[in-house]
Coordinates of C-alpha atoms in Angstrom, one line a residue:
Chain A
X1 CA 0.1 0.0 0.5
X2 CA 2.9 1.9 0.2
X3 CA 3.8 4.9 -2.5
X4 CA 6.7 6.9 -3.2
X5 CA 6.1 10.7 -3.3
X6 CA 9.4 11.9 -3.7
X7 CA 11.9 9.6 -5.8
X8 CA 15.2 10.8 -6.8
X9 CA 17.4 8.9 -9.6
X10 CA 21.2 9.4 -9.9
X11 CA 20.9 12.7 -8.5
X12 CA 24.4 14.4 -8.9
X13 CA 25.8 17.9 -8.4
X14 CA 29.5 19.4 -9.1
X15 CA 31.0 22.5 -7.5
X16 CA 33.6 23.2 -10.0
X17 CA 34.9 19.4 -9.6
X18 CA 34.0 18.5 -5.7
X19 CA 31.3 16.0 -6.1
X20 CA 28.7 17.6 -3.2
X21 CA 26.2 14.9 -3.7
X22 CA 26.8 11.9 -5.9
X23 CA 24.5 9.4 -7.2
X24 CA 21.5 9.8 -4.7
X25 CA 18.6 7.7 -5.3
X26 CA 16.4 8.4 -2.4
X27 CA 13.0 7.1 -2.3
X28 CA 10.1 8.6 0.6
X29 CA 7.7 7.1 0.8
X30 CA 3.6 8.9 1.5
X31 CA 3.0 9.5 4.9
X32 CA 6.7 8.6 6.7
X33 CA 8.8 10.7 8.1
X34 CA 12.5 10.3 6.6
X35 CA 15.8 11.2 8.0
X36 CA 18.5 12.1 6.3
X37 CA 21.8 11.9 8.6
X38 CA 25.5 12.2 8.2
X39 CA 28.7 13.8 9.5
X40 CA 29.2 17.8 8.3
X41 CA 29.5 17.8 4.8
X42 CA 27.9 15.0 4.1
X43 CA 25.7 16.9 1.6
X44 CA 22.7 16.6 3.2
X45 CA 21.5 20.5 2.7
X46 CA 22.6 20.4 -0.6
X47 CA 20.1 17.9 -1.3
X48 CA 17.4 19.5 0.6
X49 CA 18.4 22.6 -2.4
X50 CA 18.6 20.2 -5.1
X51 CA 15.1 18.7 -3.9
X52 CA 13.4 22.1 -3.9
X53 CA 15.5 23.5 -6.7
X54 CA 17.3 26.1 -5.3
X55 CA 19.9 24.4 -6.9
X56 CA 19.8 22.7 -10.2
X57 CA 21.6 18.9 -10.3
X58 CA 24.4 18.3 -12.6
X59 CA 22.4 15.4 -13.8
X60 CA 20.2 12.9 -12.5
X61 CA 16.2 13.5 -12.1
X62 CA 13.7 14.3 -8.9
X63 CA 10.1 13.5 -9.2
X64 CA 7.0 14.5 -7.0
X65 CA 4.2 12.6 -6.9
X66 CA 5.2 11.4 -10.2
X67 CA 5.8 14.1 -11.8
X68 CA 9.3 15.3 -12.9
X69 CA 10.5 18.4 -11.5
X70 CA 13.9 18.7 -12.1
X71 CA 14.9 22.1 -13.0
X72 CA 11.7 23.6 -12.5
X73 CA 11.8 27.3 -10.9
X74 CA 11.7 26.7 -6.9
X75 CA 8.7 28.5 -6.2
X76 CA 6.6 26.0 -8.4
X77 CA 7.9 23.2 -6.8
X78 CA 6.3 24.8 -3.3
X79 CA 3.2 25.9 -5.3
X80 CA 2.7 21.8 -5.9
X81 CA 3.1 21.1 -2.3
X82 CA 6.7 20.7 -1.7
X83 CA 8.0 23.4 0.7
X84 CA 11.0 23.5 2.7
X85 CA 12.1 25.4 5.9
X86 CA 15.7 26.2 6.2
X87 CA 19.2 25.6 8.2
X88 CA 19.1 29.1 9.9
X89 CA 15.5 29.9 11.3
X90 CA 13.7 31.4 8.2
X91 CA 11.4 34.0 9.6
X92 CA 10.8 37.7 8.3
X93 CA 12.1 39.6 11.7
X94 CA 10.5 42.7 11.2
X95 CA 7.3 41.9 10.6
X96 CA 4.9 40.3 13.7
X97 CA 4.5 36.7 14.0
X98 CA 0.9 37.4 12.5
X99 CA 2.5 38.9 9.5
X100 CA 4.7 35.8 9.0
X101 CA 2.1 33.0 8.6
X102 CA -0.3 35.7 6.9
X103 CA 2.3 35.7 4.6
X104 CA 2.2 31.9 3.8
X105 CA -1.7 32.3 3.5
X106 CA -2.1 35.1 1.5
X107 CA -0.4 32.1 -1.5
X108 CA -4.3 31.2 -1.1
X109 CA -5.2 34.0 -2.7
X110 CA -2.9 33.6 -6.1
X111 CA -0.1 35.9 -7.0
X112 CA -1.0 39.4 -4.7
X113 CA 0.0 41.5 -7.7
X114 CA -2.7 43.9 -6.0
X115 CA -0.6 47.1 -4.9
X116 CA -3.7 49.6 -4.6
X117 CA -5.9 47.3 -2.0
X118 CA -5.4 48.2 1.3
X119 CA -4.1 45.5 3.6
X120 CA -7.5 45.3 5.1
X121 CA -8.1 42.8 2.2
X122 CA -5.8 40.6 4.3
X123 CA -8.0 40.2 7.8
X124 CA -9.4 37.6 6.5
X125 CA -6.2 35.0 7.4
X126 CA -6.0 36.7 11.0
X127 CA -8.1 33.8 12.1
X128 CA -6.2 30.9 10.6
X129 CA -3.0 32.3 10.9
X130 CA -3.7 32.9 14.9
X131 CA -4.9 29.3 15.0
X132 CA -1.9 28.1 13.3
X133 CA 0.3 30.3 16.0
X134 CA -2.1 28.4 18.8
X135 CA -1.3 24.9 17.4
X136 CA 2.6 25.7 17.5
X137 CA 2.7 26.5 21.0
X138 CA 2.9 30.1 20.0
X139 CA -0.6 31.9 21.1
X140 CA -1.1 35.2 22.5
X141 CA 2.1 36.1 20.2
X142 CA 0.4 37.3 17.4
X143 CA 1.3 40.9 17.7
X144 CA 5.3 40.2 18.9
X145 CA 7.5 41.5 16.5
X146 CA 9.8 38.3 15.7
X147 CA 13.2 39.7 16.3
X148 CA 12.6 39.9 19.8
X149 CA 11.4 36.7 19.7
X150 CA 13.9 33.5 21.4
X151 CA 15.3 31.0 19.0
X152 CA 13.0 28.3 20.0
X153 CA 10.0 30.3 18.8
X154 CA 11.2 31.4 15.8
X155 CA 11.8 28.1 14.5
X156 CA 8.2 26.9 15.7
X157 CA 7.3 30.1 13.8
X158 CA 8.8 28.8 11.2
X159 CA 6.6 26.0 10.9
X160 CA 3.5 27.2 11.1
X161 CA 4.3 29.4 8.3
X162 CA 5.4 26.4 6.4
X163 CA 2.2 24.3 7.5
X164 CA 0.3 27.3 6.8
X165 CA 0.9 26.7 2.8
X166 CA -0.8 23.0 3.9
X167 CA 1.9 21.2 2.2
X168 CA 1.9 17.7 1.5
X169 CA 5.5 17.2 2.3
X170 CA 7.5 19.3 4.4
X171 CA 11.3 19.4 4.1
X172 CA 12.9 20.4 7.4
X173 CA 17.0 21.2 7.7
X174 CA 17.5 21.1 11.1
X175 CA 14.8 21.9 12.8
X176 CA 16.7 21.7 16.6
X177 CA 19.7 22.6 15.4
X178 CA 21.0 25.4 17.8
X179 CA 18.1 24.5 20.7
X180 CA 18.1 23.9 24.7
X181 CA 17.2 20.4 25.2
X182 CA 13.2 21.7 26.7
X183 CA 13.1 23.4 23.2
X184 CA 14.0 20.1 21.3
X185 CA 11.6 18.2 22.7
X186 CA 8.6 20.9 22.0
X187 CA 9.6 20.8 18.5
X188 CA 10.0 16.7 18.0
X189 CA 5.9 16.8 19.7
X190 CA 4.7 19.8 17.2
X191 CA 6.2 17.4 14.6
X192 CA 4.7 14.4 15.6
X193 CA 0.9 16.3 15.7
X194 CA 1.4 17.9 12.4
X195 CA 3.1 14.8 10.1
X196 CA -0.9 13.9 10.2
X197 CA -1.7 13.2 6.3
X198 CA 1.6 14.4 5.3
X199 CA 5.2 13.4 4.5
X200 CA 8.3 14.7 6.1
X201 CA 11.9 14.6 5.0
X202 CA 14.5 16.2 7.9
X203 CA 17.9 17.2 8.0
X204 CA 18.9 15.9 11.4
X205 CA 21.9 15.9 13.5
X206 CA 20.5 15.0 16.7
X207 CA 20.4 11.3 16.7
X208 CA 17.9 11.1 20.3
X209 CA 15.3 13.4 18.0
X210 CA 15.7 10.9 14.7
X211 CA 15.4 7.3 16.9
X212 CA 11.7 8.7 18.1
X213 CA 10.4 10.3 15.4
X214 CA 12.0 8.8 12.1
X215 CA 10.3 5.4 10.2
X216 CA 13.1 6.0 7.5
X217 CA 16.6 6.9 7.7
X218 CA 19.1 7.2 5.7
X219 CA 22.6 8.1 5.6
X220 CA 24.8 10.2 3.6
X221 CA 28.3 10.6 3.6
X222 CA 30.6 12.2 1.1
X223 CA 27.7 12.7 -0.9
X224 CA 26.9 9.2 -1.2
X225 CA 24.0 7.0 0.4
X226 CA 25.8 4.4 3.1
X227 CA 22.9 2.8 4.5
X228 CA 19.1 3.1 4.8
X229 CA 16.5 1.6 6.9
X230 CA 15.2 2.1 10.4
X231 CA 16.6 3.2 13.3
X232 CA 17.9 -0.3 14.5
X233 CA 19.1 -1.3 11.1
X234 CA 20.7 2.1 10.5
X235 CA 22.2 2.2 13.8
X236 CA 23.8 -1.5 14.4
X237 CA 25.7 -1.0 10.5
X238 CA 29.5 -0.9 11.3
X239 CA 30.1 1.5 8.0
X240 CA 27.8 4.0 9.2
X241 CA 29.2 3.4 12.8
X242 CA 32.3 4.1 11.8
X243 CA 31.5 7.1 9.4
X244 CA 29.2 8.8 11.9
X245 CA 28.4 7.6 15.3
X246 CA 31.6 6.5 16.0
X247 CA 33.4 9.7 15.8
X248 CA 31.5 10.3 18.8
X249 CA 33.7 7.2 20.5
X250 CA 37.1 8.2 19.4
Chain B
X1 CA -7.2 56.0 6.7
X2 CA -4.9 55.4 3.6
X3 CA -3.6 52.6 6.3
X4 CA -1.4 55.7 8.6
X5 CA -1.3 54.8 11.9
X6 CA -2.1 56.9 14.4
X7 CA 1.5 59.3 14.9
X8 CA 1.6 58.9 10.8
X9 CA -1.6 60.4 10.7
X10 CA -1.0 63.6 12.6
X11 CA 2.5 63.6 11.1
X12 CA 0.8 63.2 7.4
X13 CA -1.9 66.5 8.6
X14 CA 1.1 68.5 9.7
X15 CA 3.1 68.0 6.2
X16 CA -0.1 68.8 4.7
X17 CA -0.5 71.7 6.5
X18 CA 2.6 73.2 6.2
X19 CA 2.9 72.2 2.4
X20 CA -0.5 74.7 2.3
X21 CA 1.2 77.7 4.6
X22 CA 4.7 77.2 3.4
X23 CA 4.2 78.9 -0.1
X24 CA 2.8 81.9 1.2
X25 CA 6.1 82.4 3.1
X26 CA 8.5 80.8 1.3
X27 CA 9.6 81.1 -2.6
X28 CA 7.3 79.2 -4.0
X29 CA 9.7 77.8 -6.7
X30 CA 12.0 76.7 -3.8
X31 CA 9.2 74.6 -2.5
X32 CA 8.4 72.9 -5.4
X33 CA 11.9 71.6 -5.9
X34 CA 11.8 70.4 -2.9
X35 CA 8.5 68.8 -3.2
X36 CA 10.0 67.2 -6.8
X37 CA 12.6 65.9 -5.0
X38 CA 10.7 64.8 -1.8
X39 CA 8.8 62.8 -4.8
X40 CA 11.6 61.1 -6.1
X41 CA 13.6 60.5 -3.4
X42 CA 9.8 58.8 -1.6
X43 CA 9.7 56.2 -5.2
X44 CA 13.9 55.4 -4.4
X45 CA 13.0 55.0 -1.2
X46 CA 10.1 52.4 -2.5
X47 CA 13.3 50.1 -3.5
X48 CA 15.3 50.8 -0.9
X49 CA 13.6 50.9 2.3
X50 CA 10.5 48.2 1.2
X51 CA 12.6 45.8 -1.0
X52 CA 16.1 46.3 0.0
X53 CA 17.7 46.8 -3.6
X54 CA 19.9 50.0 -3.7
X55 CA 19.3 51.2 -7.3
X56 CA 22.4 53.8 -8.6
X57 CA 20.5 54.5 -11.4
X58 CA 17.5 56.4 -10.4
X59 CA 18.5 59.3 -12.3
X60 CA 18.1 57.8 -15.8
X61 CA 14.3 58.0 -14.8
X62 CA 14.3 61.0 -13.6
X63 CA 15.8 63.1 -16.3
X64 CA 14.5 60.5 -19.1
X65 CA 11.0 61.8 -17.4
X66 CA 11.9 65.4 -17.7
X67 CA 13.5 65.1 -21.0
X68 CA 9.8 63.6 -22.0
X69 CA 7.5 66.0 -20.6
X70 CA 10.0 69.1 -21.8
X71 CA 9.7 68.0 -25.3
X72 CA 6.1 66.9 -26.1
X73 CA 5.5 70.5 -24.1
X74 CA 7.5 72.2 -26.3
X75 CA 6.8 70.5 -29.0
X76 CA 3.9 68.9 -29.3
X77 CA 2.2 71.4 -26.9
X78 CA 0.2 68.9 -24.8
X79 CA -1.5 69.4 -21.8
X80 CA 0.9 69.5 -19.1
X81 CA -1.2 66.8 -17.2
X82 CA -0.5 64.2 -20.3
X83 CA 3.3 65.6 -20.4
X84 CA 3.4 64.6 -16.7
X85 CA 1.9 62.1 -17.7
X86 CA 4.0 60.6 -20.5
X87 CA 7.0 62.1 -18.3
X88 CA 5.7 59.1 -15.7
X89 CA 5.0 56.5 -18.7
X90 CA 8.5 57.1 -19.6
X91 CA 10.3 56.3 -16.4
X92 CA 7.8 53.2 -16.4
X93 CA 9.1 51.9 -19.9
X94 CA 12.7 52.4 -19.1
X95 CA 12.6 50.7 -15.7
X96 CA 10.4 47.6 -17.4
X97 CA 13.2 47.2 -19.7
X98 CA 16.3 48.2 -17.3
X99 CA 14.8 46.3 -14.5
X100 CA 14.3 43.2 -16.4
X101 CA 17.7 43.0 -16.5
X102 CA 19.0 44.2 -13.5
X103 CA 16.4 42.6 -11.2
X104 CA 18.4 39.1 -11.6
X105 CA 21.1 40.1 -9.5
X106 CA 20.8 41.7 -5.7
X107 CA 22.7 43.6 -3.3
X108 CA 26.0 45.5 -5.2
X109 CA 25.5 43.6 -8.3
X110 CA 22.5 44.7 -8.7
X111 CA 23.5 48.5 -7.7
X112 CA 26.3 48.2 -9.8
X113 CA 24.1 46.9 -12.8
X114 CA 21.7 49.7 -12.7
X115 CA 24.5 52.5 -12.6
X116 CA 26.0 51.1 -15.4
X117 CA 22.5 51.3 -17.6
X118 CA 21.7 54.3 -16.0
X119 CA 25.6 55.9 -17.3
X120 CA 24.0 54.3 -20.9
X121 CA 21.2 56.2 -20.4
X122 CA 23.0 59.3 -19.8
X123 CA 25.2 58.9 -23.2
X124 CA 22.2 58.3 -25.5
X125 CA 20.9 61.6 -23.5
X126 CA 24.3 63.0 -24.7
X127 CA 24.0 62.1 -28.3
X128 CA 20.2 62.1 -29.2
X129 CA 19.4 64.9 -31.0
X130 CA 16.1 65.7 -29.7
X131 CA 17.3 66.0 -26.0
X132 CA 19.3 69.0 -27.2
X133 CA 22.5 67.6 -25.9
X134 CA 24.8 70.1 -23.3
X135 CA 22.0 73.2 -23.7
X136 CA 19.4 70.5 -23.1
X137 CA 15.9 71.6 -23.6
X138 CA 15.3 74.9 -22.7
X139 CA 11.9 77.7 -22.6
X140 CA 9.7 75.1 -22.1
X141 CA 6.4 76.3 -21.5
X142 CA 4.4 75.7 -18.6
X143 CA 1.6 75.2 -20.4
X144 CA -2.3 75.0 -19.3
X145 CA -3.7 72.3 -17.1
X146 CA -6.9 70.5 -18.4
X147 CA -7.2 73.4 -21.8
X148 CA -7.8 75.7 -19.0
X149 CA -5.9 76.7 -15.6
X150 CA -2.9 78.6 -16.8
X151 CA 0.2 77.3 -15.1
X152 CA 2.2 80.5 -16.2
X153 CA 1.8 81.7 -12.6
X154 CA 3.7 80.1 -9.7
X155 CA 1.2 79.6 -7.2
X156 CA -0.8 77.9 -9.3
X157 CA 1.9 75.4 -10.3
X158 CA 2.6 75.2 -6.9
X159 CA -0.7 73.9 -6.1
X160 CA -0.6 71.5 -9.1
X161 CA 3.2 70.5 -7.8
X162 CA 1.7 69.7 -4.4
X163 CA -1.0 67.7 -5.8
X164 CA 1.1 65.8 -7.7
X165 CA 3.6 64.8 -4.8
X166 CA 1.0 64.2 -2.4
X167 CA -0.8 61.9 -5.4
X168 CA 2.4 60.0 -5.2
X169 CA 3.4 60.1 -1.3
X170 CA -0.1 58.1 -1.0
X171 CA 0.2 56.1 -3.6
X172 CA 3.4 54.8 -2.3
X173 CA 1.9 54.5 1.0
X174 CA -0.8 52.7 0.1
X175 CA 1.3 50.3 -2.0
X176 CA 3.5 49.5 0.6
X177 CA 0.4 48.9 3.0
X178 CA -1.2 46.5 0.4
X179 CA -0.9 42.9 -0.3
X180 CA 1.5 43.3 -2.5
X181 CA 3.6 45.3 0.0
X182 CA 3.4 42.4 1.8
X183 CA 4.8 40.3 -0.3
X184 CA 7.4 42.5 -1.0
X185 CA 8.5 43.2 2.8
X186 CA 8.8 39.6 2.9
X187 CA 11.6 39.6 0.1
X188 CA 13.6 42.8 2.0
X189 CA 13.2 40.5 5.1
X190 CA 14.0 37.3 3.4
X191 CA 14.5 36.3 0.0
X192 CA 14.5 32.6 -0.2
X193 CA 12.0 31.7 2.4
X194 CA 9.5 34.2 0.4
X195 CA 10.7 31.9 -2.4
X196 CA 9.9 28.9 -0.5
X197 CA 6.6 29.7 0.2
X198 CA 5.6 30.0 -3.8
X199 CA 6.4 33.4 -4.6
X200 CA 8.2 34.2 -7.7
X201 CA 10.1 37.0 -6.3
X202 CA 11.6 38.4 -9.6
X203 CA 7.9 39.0 -10.7
X204 CA 7.6 41.2 -7.9
X205 CA 10.6 42.9 -7.4
X206 CA 10.1 44.3 -11.2
X207 CA 6.6 45.3 -11.0
X208 CA 7.8 47.1 -7.5
X209 CA 11.1 49.0 -9.6
X210 CA 8.5 50.1 -12.4
X211 CA 6.0 51.8 -10.1
X212 CA 9.2 53.3 -8.8
X213 CA 10.5 54.5 -12.2
X214 CA 7.3 55.5 -13.2
X215 CA 6.5 57.7 -10.0
X216 CA 10.1 59.2 -10.5
X217 CA 9.5 59.8 -14.4
X218 CA 6.4 61.5 -13.0
X219 CA 8.9 63.6 -10.5
X220 CA 11.3 64.8 -13.0
X221 CA 8.5 65.6 -15.6
X222 CA 6.8 68.1 -13.2
X223 CA 10.2 69.3 -12.2
X224 CA 10.8 70.3 -16.0
X225 CA 7.7 72.0 -15.8
X226 CA 8.5 73.7 -12.9
X227 CA 11.6 75.4 -14.2
X228 CA 11.2 75.5 -18.0
X229 CA 14.2 73.3 -18.5
X230 CA 15.5 69.7 -18.9
X231 CA 19.2 68.9 -18.7
X232 CA 21.8 66.3 -18.4
X233 CA 22.4 66.9 -14.6
X234 CA 19.2 66.0 -13.9
X235 CA 20.1 62.1 -16.2
X236 CA 23.5 62.2 -14.6
X237 CA 24.9 59.7 -12.2
X238 CA 25.3 62.4 -9.3
X239 CA 21.7 62.6 -9.2
X240 CA 21.6 59.1 -8.9
X241 CA 23.9 59.7 -5.9
X242 CA 22.1 62.5 -4.2
X243 CA 18.8 60.8 -4.3
X244 CA 20.1 57.7 -2.0
X245 CA 22.0 60.6 0.1
X246 CA 18.9 62.1 0.3
X247 CA 16.9 59.0 1.3
X248 CA 19.6 57.8 3.5
X249 CA 20.1 61.4 5.6
X250 CA 16.0 61.8 5.9
X251 CA 15.5 57.6 7.0
X252 CA 15.6 54.9 5.5
X253 CA 12.3 52.3 5.1
X254 CA 11.0 55.2 6.9
X255 CA 7.5 57.0 5.5
X256 CA 8.6 60.7 5.8
X257 CA 12.4 60.2 5.7
X258 CA 12.4 60.8 2.3
X259 CA 10.4 63.8 2.2
X260 CA 12.8 64.9 5.1
X261 CA 15.7 64.1 3.3
X262 CA 14.8 66.4 0.6
X263 CA 13.9 69.5 2.6
X264 CA 17.2 69.2 4.0
X265 CA 19.2 68.5 0.7
X266 CA 17.6 71.3 -1.5
X267 CA 17.7 74.2 1.4
X268 CA 21.4 73.2 1.5
X269 CA 21.8 73.4 -2.4
X270 CA 20.2 77.0 -2.2
X271 CA 21.5 78.3 0.5
X272 CA 24.6 77.2 0.4
X273 CA 25.2 77.8 -3.5
X274 CA 26.9 81.3 -3.1
X275 CA 29.8 79.0 -1.1
X276 CA 30.2 77.1 -4.9
X277 CA 32.0 73.6 -4.8
X278 CA 31.7 73.7 -1.1
X279 CA 28.3 72.6 -1.2
X280 CA 29.5 69.4 -2.4
X281 CA 32.2 69.2 0.5
X282 CA 29.5 70.0 2.9
X283 CA 27.0 67.1 1.6
X284 CA 30.3 64.8 1.7
X285 CA 30.4 65.8 5.7
X286 CA 26.4 65.4 6.4
X287 CA 26.8 61.9 4.8
X288 CA 29.5 61.0 6.5
X289 CA 28.7 62.1 9.6
X290 CA 24.8 60.6 8.7
X291 CA 26.4 57.6 8.6
X292 CA 28.6 57.6 11.2
X293 CA 26.0 59.2 13.9
X294 CA 22.8 58.7 13.0
X295 CA 22.6 55.7 11.0
X296 CA 18.6 55.9 10.7
X297 CA 18.3 59.4 9.2
X298 CA 16.8 61.9 10.7
X299 CA 13.0 61.0 10.7
X300 CA 14.6 57.4 11.7
X301 CA 16.3 58.2 14.8
X302 CA 13.2 61.0 15.7
X303 CA 11.0 57.8 15.4
X304 CA 13.5 55.8 17.2
X305 CA 13.5 57.8 20.0
X306 CA 9.6 58.1 20.4
X307 CA 9.1 54.8 19.4
X308 CA 7.1 55.6 16.8
X309 CA 7.2 53.9 13.3
X310 CA 7.1 57.4 11.0

């Protein structure tokens, strides 16, 4: 019954001789949480940039819901329901939390080229925006300027903004990076709540997060897939231990 | 009203009162120059302050708007309203062409491309027969507005300039506070994120650029009409630099900053003119002082002090 939502074949990206991503063939099944792990410089973020077409692959193809999206404009990929977050917290710092989420909800009206209409035209999205803020644990913060929020709340806000597009598939680039322990747990709970009806592909460094959360794990090193499977399988793989987990024993 | 916050509305009413009272106290031609430069600076501020793109070639649109208005007034004897509008259309069309090329880059590259393209426009104006080259287009009649209002009277002309300025000012304010403006702010704050939300940011930037250059063309056309002359000075890169300085001095990304900046800059040029080259030196010193001591600009610092968004 499982079917594939995202599939890459021989995905390769070279940067003037350096191969960052080398023939990655990835299959993400619908409705799963899939993790992409690997040591620094393994090509995880490059992979994300390729999947969302922020970078063009040197070789290889990307299929989303059976449709070839290789070389499509990033905005068009987003409109098809494949929405990403960023490693550095991607918020709009000088807007309020409500405006951040509303900017995503505003997509529902199509292109917003209407420069002659007052901003109040967007107030119809306020309720939904507040609801989303509530869902990610940021109630009552609608009018807060985002630059003033602590880091954990910015990450939560970013997820709220991504959720506002109601994407079929979310790509989360290190959602817990740089977070305090308590905040990590909040985000993990949040991801568990939002996974319903969605597929999530995430890059993650924190293995305890991956362990409890992800159905499938793909390990990347030097741009290649080293191993794939559930946490139990992957964590026992001697090559993975050597390449990645082993570094902590040394 | 128009999306003004309360303090902004008070500031706007104060500005409106000054626009009405000042011509009875101060020389109207000087005020008209201030208002034309203020509209120019506001249009420029739309790009730098709300899209985050520094255009170093806005003089091209200002100067070309001026040439077209002057030429259509002098040769075709058009109505003043249509001539000014044509100045705006020129700014817009030129903005579409140059913007289409420049918009693909950001930061310093965008500034450099706009500068290079504007220099091309400058040399075109220097060589093209209709601009009069070094002489410019001189003795442009002010003509009539809507066929029956004689603009040769300074006070009548002032009323027109004030209306053009206020119209442009309010339009820019509306643009900033529209669904479109909301996307622009998103692009300014975090362009990759805006893209990832499904917005084709280049389209938004190009439309914003065209709106900005159209208003710049209108400002240029109005100025040409006021002084009855369109010259190379207005297409020169020094004018582009001056408008950057004006906006910075008044306050980037503030609604009233560019207006304040124009008041200060034009006053300086006017009252320090007797010192010749010292005007440029003084401007340079003020610019350095501004960058070092009050980076938010005059209005920006006042707003920050009062904890208000002006």
